[in-house]
CSV table of C-alpha atoms and ligand atoms in Angstrom, one decimal:
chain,number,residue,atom,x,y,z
C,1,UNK,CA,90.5,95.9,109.2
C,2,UNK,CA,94.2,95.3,108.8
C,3,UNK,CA,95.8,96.4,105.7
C,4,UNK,CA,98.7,95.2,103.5
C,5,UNK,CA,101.5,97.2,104.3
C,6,UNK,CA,104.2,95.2,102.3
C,7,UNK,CA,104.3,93.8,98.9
C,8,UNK,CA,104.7,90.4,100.7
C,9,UNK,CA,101.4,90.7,102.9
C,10,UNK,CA,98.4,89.0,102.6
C,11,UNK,CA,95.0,89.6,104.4
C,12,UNK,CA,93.5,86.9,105.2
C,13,UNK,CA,89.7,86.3,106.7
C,14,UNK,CA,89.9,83.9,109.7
C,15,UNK,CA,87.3,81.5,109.8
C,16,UNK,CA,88.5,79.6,112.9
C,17,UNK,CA,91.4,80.3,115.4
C,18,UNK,CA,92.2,78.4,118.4
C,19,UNK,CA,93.3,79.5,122.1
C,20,UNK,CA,96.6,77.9,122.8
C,21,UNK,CA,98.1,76.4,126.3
C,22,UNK,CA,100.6,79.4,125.0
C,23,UNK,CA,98.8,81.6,125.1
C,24,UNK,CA,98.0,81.5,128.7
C,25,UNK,CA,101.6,82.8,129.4
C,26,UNK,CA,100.3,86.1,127.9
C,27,UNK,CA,96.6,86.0,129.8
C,28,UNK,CA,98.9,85.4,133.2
C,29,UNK,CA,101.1,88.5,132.4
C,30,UNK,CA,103.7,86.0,132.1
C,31,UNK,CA,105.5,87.0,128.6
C,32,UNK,CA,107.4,90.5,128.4
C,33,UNK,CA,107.1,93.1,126.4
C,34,UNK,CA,103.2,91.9,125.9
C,35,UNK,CA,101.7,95.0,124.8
C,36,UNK,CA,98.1,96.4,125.5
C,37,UNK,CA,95.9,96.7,122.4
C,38,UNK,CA,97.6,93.5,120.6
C,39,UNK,CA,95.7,90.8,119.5
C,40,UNK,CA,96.8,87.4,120.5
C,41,UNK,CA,96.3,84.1,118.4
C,42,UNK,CA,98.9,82.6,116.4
C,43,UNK,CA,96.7,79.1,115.8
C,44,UNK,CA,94.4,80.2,112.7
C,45,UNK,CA,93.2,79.3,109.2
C,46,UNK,CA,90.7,81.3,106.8
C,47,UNK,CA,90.2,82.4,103.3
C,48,UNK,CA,92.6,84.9,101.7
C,49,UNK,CA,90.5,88.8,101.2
C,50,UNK,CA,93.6,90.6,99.6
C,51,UNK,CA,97.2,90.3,98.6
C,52,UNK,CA,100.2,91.8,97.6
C,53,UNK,CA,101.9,92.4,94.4
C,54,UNK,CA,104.8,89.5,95.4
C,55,UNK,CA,102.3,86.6,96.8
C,56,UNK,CA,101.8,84.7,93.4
C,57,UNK,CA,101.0,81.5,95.1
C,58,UNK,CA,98.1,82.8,97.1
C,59,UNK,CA,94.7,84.4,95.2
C,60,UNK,CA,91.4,86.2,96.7
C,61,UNK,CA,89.3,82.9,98.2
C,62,UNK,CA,92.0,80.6,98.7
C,63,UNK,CA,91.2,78.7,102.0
C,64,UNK,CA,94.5,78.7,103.7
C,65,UNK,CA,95.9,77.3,107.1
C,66,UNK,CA,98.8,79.4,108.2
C,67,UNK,CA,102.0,78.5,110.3
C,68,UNK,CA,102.1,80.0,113.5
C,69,UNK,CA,105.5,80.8,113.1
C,70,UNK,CA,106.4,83.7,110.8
C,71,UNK,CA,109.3,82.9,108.3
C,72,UNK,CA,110.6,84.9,105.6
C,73,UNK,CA,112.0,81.8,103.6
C,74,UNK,CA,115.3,83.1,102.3
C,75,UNK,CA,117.4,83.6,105.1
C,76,UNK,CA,119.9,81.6,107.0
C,77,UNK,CA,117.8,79.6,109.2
C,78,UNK,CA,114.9,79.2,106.9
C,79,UNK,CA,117.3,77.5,104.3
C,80,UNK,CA,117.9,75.1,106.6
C,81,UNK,CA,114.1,74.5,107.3
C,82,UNK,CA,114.5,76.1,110.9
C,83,UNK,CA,111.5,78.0,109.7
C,84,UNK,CA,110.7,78.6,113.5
C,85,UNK,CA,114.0,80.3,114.1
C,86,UNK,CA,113.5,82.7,110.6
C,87,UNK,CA,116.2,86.0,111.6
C,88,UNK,CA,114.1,88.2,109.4
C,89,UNK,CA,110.6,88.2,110.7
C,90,UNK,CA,112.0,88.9,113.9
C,91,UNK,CA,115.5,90.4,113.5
C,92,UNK,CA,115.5,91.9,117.8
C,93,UNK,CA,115.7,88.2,118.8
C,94,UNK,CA,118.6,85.9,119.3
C,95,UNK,CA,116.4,82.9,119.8
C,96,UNK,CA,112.7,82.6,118.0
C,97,UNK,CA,111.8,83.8,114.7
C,98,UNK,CA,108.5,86.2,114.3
C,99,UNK,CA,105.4,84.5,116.1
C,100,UNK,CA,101.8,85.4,115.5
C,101,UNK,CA,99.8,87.3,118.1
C,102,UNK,CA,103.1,86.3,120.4
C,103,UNK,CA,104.0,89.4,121.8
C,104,UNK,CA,107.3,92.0,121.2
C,105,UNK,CA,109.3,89.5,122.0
C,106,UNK,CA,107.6,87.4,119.1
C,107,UNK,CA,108.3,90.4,116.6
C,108,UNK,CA,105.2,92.2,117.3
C,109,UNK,CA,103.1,90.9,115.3
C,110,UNK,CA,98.6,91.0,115.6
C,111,UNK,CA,97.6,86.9,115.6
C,112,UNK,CA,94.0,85.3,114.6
C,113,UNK,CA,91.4,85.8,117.3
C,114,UNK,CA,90.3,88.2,115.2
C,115,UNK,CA,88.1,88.4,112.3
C,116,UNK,CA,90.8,89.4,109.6
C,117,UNK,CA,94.9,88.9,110.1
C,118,UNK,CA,97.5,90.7,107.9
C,119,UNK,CA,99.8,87.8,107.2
C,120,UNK,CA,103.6,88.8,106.6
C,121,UNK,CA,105.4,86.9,103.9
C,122,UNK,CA,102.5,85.2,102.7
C,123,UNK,CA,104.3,83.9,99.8
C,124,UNK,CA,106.0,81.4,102.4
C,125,UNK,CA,103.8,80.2,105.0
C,126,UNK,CA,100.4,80.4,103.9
C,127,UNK,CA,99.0,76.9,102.6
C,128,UNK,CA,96.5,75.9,100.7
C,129,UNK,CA,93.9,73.7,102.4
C,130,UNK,CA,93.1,70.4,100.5
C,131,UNK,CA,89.4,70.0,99.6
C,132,UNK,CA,88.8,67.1,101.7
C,133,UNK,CA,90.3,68.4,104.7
C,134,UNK,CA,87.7,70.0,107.5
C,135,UNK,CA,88.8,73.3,108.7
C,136,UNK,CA,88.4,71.8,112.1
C,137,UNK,CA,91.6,69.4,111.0
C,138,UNK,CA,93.3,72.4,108.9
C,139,UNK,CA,93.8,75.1,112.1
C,140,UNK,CA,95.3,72.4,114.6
C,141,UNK,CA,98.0,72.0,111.5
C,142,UNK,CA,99.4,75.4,112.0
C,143,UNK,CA,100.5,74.8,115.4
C,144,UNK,CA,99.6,71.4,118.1
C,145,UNK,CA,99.8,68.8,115.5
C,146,UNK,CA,103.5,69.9,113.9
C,147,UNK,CA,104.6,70.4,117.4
C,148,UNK,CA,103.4,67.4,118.7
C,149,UNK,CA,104.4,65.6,115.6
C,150,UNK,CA,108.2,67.1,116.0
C,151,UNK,CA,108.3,66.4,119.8
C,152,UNK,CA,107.8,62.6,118.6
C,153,UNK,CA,110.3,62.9,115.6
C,154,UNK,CA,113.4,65.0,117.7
C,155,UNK,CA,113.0,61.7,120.2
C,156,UNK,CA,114.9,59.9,117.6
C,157,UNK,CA,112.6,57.7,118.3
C,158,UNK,CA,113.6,53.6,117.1
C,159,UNK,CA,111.6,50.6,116.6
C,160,UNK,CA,110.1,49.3,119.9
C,161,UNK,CA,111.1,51.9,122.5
C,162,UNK,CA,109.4,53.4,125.3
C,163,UNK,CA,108.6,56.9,125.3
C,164,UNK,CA,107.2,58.7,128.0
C,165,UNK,CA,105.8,62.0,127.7
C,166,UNK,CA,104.9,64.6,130.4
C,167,UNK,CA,102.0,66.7,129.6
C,168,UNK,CA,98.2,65.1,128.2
C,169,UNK,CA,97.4,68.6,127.0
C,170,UNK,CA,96.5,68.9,122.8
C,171,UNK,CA,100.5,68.7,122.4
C,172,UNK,CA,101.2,66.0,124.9
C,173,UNK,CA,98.3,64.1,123.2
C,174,UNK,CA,99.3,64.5,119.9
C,175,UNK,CA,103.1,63.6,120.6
C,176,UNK,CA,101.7,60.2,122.0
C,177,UNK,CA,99.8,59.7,118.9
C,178,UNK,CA,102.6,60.5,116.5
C,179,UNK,CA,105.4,58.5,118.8
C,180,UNK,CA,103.3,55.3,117.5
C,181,UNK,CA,104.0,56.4,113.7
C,182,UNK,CA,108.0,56.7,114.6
C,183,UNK,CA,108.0,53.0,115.8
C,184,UNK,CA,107.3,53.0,119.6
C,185,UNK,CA,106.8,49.9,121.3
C,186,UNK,CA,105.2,51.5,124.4
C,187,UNK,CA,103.7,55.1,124.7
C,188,UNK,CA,103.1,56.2,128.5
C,189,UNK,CA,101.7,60.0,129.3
C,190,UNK,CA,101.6,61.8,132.8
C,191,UNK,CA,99.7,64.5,133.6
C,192,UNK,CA,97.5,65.0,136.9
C,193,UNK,CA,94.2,66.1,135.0
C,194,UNK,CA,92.0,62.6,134.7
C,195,UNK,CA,90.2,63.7,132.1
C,196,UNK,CA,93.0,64.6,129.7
C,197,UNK,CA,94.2,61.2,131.0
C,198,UNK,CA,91.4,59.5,129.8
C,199,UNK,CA,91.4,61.3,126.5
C,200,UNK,CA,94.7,60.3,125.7
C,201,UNK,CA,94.5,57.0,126.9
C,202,UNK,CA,92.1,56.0,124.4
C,203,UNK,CA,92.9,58.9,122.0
C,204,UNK,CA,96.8,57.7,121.4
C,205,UNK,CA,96.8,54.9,122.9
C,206,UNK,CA,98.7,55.1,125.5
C,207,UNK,CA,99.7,54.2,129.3
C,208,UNK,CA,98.5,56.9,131.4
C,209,UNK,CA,99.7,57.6,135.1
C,210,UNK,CA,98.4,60.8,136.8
C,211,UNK,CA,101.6,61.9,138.8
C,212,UNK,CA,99.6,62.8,142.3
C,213,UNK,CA,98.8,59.5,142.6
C,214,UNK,CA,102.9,57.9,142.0
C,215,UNK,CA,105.1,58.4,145.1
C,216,UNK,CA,108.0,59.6,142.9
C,217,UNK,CA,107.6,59.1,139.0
C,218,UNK,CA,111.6,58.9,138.6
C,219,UNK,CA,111.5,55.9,140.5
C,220,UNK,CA,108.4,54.6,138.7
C,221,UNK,CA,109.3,55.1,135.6
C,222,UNK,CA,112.9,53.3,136.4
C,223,UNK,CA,110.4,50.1,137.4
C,224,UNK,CA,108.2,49.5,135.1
C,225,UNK,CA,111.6,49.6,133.1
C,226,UNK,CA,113.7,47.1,134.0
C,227,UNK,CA,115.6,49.4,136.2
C,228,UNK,CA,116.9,51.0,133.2
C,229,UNK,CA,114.6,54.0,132.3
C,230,UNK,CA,112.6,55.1,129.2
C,231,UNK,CA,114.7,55.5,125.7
C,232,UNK,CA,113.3,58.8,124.7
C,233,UNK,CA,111.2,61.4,127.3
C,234,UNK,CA,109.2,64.2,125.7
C,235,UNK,CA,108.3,67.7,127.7
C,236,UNK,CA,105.4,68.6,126.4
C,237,UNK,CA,104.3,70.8,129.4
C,238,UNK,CA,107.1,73.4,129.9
C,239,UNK,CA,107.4,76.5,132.3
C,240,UNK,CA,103.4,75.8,133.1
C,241,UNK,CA,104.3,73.0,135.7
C,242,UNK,CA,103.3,74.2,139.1
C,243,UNK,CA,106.5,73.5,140.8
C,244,UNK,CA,108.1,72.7,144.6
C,245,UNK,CA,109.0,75.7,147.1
C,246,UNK,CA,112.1,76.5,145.5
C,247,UNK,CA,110.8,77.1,142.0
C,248,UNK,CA,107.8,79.1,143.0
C,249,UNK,CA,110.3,81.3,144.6
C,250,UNK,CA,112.8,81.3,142.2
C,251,UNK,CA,110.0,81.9,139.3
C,252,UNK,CA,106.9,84.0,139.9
C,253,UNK,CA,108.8,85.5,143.1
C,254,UNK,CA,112.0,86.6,142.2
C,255,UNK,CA,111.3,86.3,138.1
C,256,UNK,CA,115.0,84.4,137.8
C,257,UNK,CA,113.2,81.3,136.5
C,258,UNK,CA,109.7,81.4,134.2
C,259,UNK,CA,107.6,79.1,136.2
C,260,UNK,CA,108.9,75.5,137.2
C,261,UNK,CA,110.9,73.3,135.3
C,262,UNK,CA,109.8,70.0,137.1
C,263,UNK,CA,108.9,68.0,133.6
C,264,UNK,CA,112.2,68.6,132.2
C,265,UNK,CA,113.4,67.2,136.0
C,266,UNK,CA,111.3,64.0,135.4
C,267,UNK,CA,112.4,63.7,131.5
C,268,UNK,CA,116.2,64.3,132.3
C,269,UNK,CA,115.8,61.7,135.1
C,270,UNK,CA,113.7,59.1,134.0
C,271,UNK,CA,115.4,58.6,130.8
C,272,UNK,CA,117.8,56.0,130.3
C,273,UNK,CA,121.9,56.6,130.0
C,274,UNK,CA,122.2,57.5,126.2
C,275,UNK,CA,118.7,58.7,125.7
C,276,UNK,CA,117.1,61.1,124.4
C,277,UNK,CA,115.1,63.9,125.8
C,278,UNK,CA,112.5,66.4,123.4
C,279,UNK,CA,111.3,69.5,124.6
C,280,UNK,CA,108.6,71.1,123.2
C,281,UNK,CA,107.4,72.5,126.5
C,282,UNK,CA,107.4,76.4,126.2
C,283,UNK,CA,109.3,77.7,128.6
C,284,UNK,CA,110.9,81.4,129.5
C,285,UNK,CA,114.5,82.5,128.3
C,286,UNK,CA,116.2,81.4,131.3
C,287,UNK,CA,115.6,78.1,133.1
C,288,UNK,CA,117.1,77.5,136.5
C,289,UNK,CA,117.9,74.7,138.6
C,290,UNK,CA,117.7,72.0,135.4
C,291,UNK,CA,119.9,69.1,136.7
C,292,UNK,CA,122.3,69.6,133.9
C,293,UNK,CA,125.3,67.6,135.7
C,294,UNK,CA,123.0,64.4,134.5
C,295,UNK,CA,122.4,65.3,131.2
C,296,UNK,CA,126.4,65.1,131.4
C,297,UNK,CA,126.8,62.2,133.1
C,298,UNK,CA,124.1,60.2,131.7
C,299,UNK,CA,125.3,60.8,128.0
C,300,UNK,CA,122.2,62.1,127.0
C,301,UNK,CA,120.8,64.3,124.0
C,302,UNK,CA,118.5,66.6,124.3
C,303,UNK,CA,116.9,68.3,121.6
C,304,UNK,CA,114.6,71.4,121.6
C,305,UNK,CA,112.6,74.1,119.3
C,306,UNK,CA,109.6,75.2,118.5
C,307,UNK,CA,107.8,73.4,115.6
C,308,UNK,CA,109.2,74.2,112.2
C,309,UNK,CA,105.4,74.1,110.6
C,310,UNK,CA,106.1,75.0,107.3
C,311,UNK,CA,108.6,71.7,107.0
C,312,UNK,CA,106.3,69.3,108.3
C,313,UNK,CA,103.2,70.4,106.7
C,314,UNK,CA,102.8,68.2,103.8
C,315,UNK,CA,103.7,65.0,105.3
C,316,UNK,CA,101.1,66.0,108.3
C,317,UNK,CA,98.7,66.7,105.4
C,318,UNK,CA,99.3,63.5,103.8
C,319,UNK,CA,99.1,61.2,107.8
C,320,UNK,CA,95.5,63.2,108.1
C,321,UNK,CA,94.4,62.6,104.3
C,322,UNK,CA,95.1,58.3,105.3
C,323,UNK,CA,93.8,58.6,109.0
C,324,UNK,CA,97.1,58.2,110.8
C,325,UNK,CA,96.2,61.3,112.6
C,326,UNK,CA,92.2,62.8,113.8
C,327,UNK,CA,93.3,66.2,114.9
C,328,UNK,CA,89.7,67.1,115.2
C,329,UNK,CA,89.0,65.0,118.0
C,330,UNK,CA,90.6,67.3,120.5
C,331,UNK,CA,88.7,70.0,119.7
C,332,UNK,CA,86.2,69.9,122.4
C,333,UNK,CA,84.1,73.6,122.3
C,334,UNK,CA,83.4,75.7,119.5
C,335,UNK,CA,82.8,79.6,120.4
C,336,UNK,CA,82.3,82.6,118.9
C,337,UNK,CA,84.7,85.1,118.8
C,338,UNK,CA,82.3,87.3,120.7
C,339,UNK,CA,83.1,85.3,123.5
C,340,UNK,CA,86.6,85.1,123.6
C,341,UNK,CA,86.8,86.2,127.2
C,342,UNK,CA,84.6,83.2,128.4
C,343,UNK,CA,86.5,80.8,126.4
C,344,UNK,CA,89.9,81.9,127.5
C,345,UNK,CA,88.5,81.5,131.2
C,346,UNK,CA,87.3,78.0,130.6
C,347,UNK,CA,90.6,76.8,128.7
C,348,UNK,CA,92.7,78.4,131.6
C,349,UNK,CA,90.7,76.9,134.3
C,350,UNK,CA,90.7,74.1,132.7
C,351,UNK,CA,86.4,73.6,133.1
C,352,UNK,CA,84.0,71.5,131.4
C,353,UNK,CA,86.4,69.0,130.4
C,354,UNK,CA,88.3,71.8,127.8
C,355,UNK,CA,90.9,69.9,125.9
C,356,UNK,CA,90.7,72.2,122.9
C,357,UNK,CA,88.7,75.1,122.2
C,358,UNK,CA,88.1,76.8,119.0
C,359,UNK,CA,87.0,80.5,118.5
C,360,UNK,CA,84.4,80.9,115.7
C,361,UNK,CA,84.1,84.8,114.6
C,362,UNK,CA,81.0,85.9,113.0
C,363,UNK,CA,79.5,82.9,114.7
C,364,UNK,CA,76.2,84.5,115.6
H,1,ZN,ZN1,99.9,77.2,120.0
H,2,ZN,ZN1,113.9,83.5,107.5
């Protein structure tokens, strides 16, 4: 049982957490500085056990959802609502702020597949779930609905444009959703797993395309655009992508790249001149062979980060609360804790049709 170690700390009993496409980076040995004896999980709600002397907003019971990111609220970049980029909660980094159950790299810090969490600067992130709200709704707010939701909203996105998004996994699925509530006029998802496809395509709606089956999606997606391309592309895959010769030996062989970067290809280069590209793709700190010479000579934008939670939170609250957004309905297996080793197995091998699975502890 964690314990509070700060006056700032809460303990907080997790009722569910969820297995992210994250945190498969840290199953595959794939994040440094990934320590043995941490506990991953950085998608979690529960009910507050304990707190510290400087969490006045929090109380023994409270149900709470908590961002994945870790923010301390008062410093530079959390003024600015860059709550994902918070110096303090993870001060050795240049880049991220503090991430649950992320690693060293992610500040260290134990995440929520687990039956208790010590939450750090619980007087910031920690938020109260509404009565109404299911729990099953509540957890996918700390993580896959903000990021999906911010994908869609650092598209820029304008009344009737088309936005195509790579990657039908929970975020992919959940950017298609949320491009609808920015305006789009057309909403088209590749992926190569059918049954994501098929999800999504009734799920956001959207046009779905699985990417084996198009000759070159560049060229596709410049065709079934009048030649000119889509106005906004979304990466919602990242360094996963299994990639061409070059990146395989540039990534897992020679560890100069983190995996492939062939969505960011397709979004850079299937995106109109002018437009906009949004990653929200994880990928690793360097990224090589990204045709940046187009970005150039295109004119186009591209804008990136990890989810700022905390910001987005009560207007995601408020779309659930009126129906604009079912996170629920991507949850498709529920598992105890117990078996977290089974779960994490199907979810990476992508079995039984796993869109979304969430870890039950206690569960019997
Ligand atoms: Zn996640
Ligand atoms: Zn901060």
């Amino acid at each position: 049982m964690p314990q509070i170690l700060h006056p700032r700390d809460a303990i907080v009993r997790v009722t569910r957490s969820c297995i992210c496409g994250s945190d498969l980076h840290l199953y595959h040995g794939l994040v440094p500085d990934t320590r043995v004896g941490m506990t991953f999980g950085h998608e979690f709600c529960g009910i507050v056990e304990e707190v510290g002397p400087e969490v006045p907003n929090l109380k023994p019971g409270d149900h709470v959802l908590v961002p994945f990111n870790i923010a301390c609220g008062q410093c530079h970049f959390c003024k600015q609502g860059l709550f994902g980029n918070c110096h303090e909660s993870n001060p050795q980094a240049t880049a991220v702020g503090g991430i649950f159950g992320y690693s060293h790299t992610g500040g260290g810090y134990d995440g929520g597949q687990a039956e208790y969490v010590r939450v750090p600067y619980a007087d910031v992130g920690p938020t109260i779930i509404p009565d109404w709200m299911d729990p099953d709704d509540a957890v996918l707010l700390t993580d896959v609905v903000p990021t999906g939701y911010q994908a869609a909203e650092m598209g820029g996105i304008q009344r009737g444009d088309t936005v195509v998004i790579f990657g039908a996994g929970p975020v992919g699925i959940m950017a298609a959703r949320c491009a609808w509530l920015f305006g789009a006029g057309r909403v088209i998802v590749f992926d190569h797993l059918d049954y994501r496809l098929e999800f999504v395509k009734n799920y956001a709606p959207a046009e779905v395309y699985n990417f084996k089956e198009v000759d070159d999606v560049v060229v596709f997606m410049k065709k079934t655009t009048d030649g000119l391309g889509a106005d906004v592309a979304i990466d919602a895959v990242g360094g996963d992508a299994k990639g061409n010769f070059l990146h395989t030996l540039f990534g897992p062989k020679l560890k100069l790249e983190a995996g492939s970067a062939i969505p960011l290809h397709w979004a850079i280069n299937s995106v109109k001149k002018g437009g906009i590209v949004s990653i929200v793709g994880v990928y690793g700190p360097t990224g090589n062979m990204v045709p940046i010479g187009n970005v150039v000579n295109k004119g186009l934008t591209v804008r990136a980060n990890q989810a700022s939670v905390k910001r987005l939170l009560p207007r995601l609250i408020e779309h659930v609360r009126v129906g604009h957004i079912n996170p629920k309905a991507m949850i498709t297996h529920r598992v105890p804790l117990d078996d977290v080793a089974d779960a994490y197995h199907m979810f990476a091998a992508k079995l039984d049709g796993c869109i979304k699975p969430v870890l039950i502890p206690n569960a019997g």
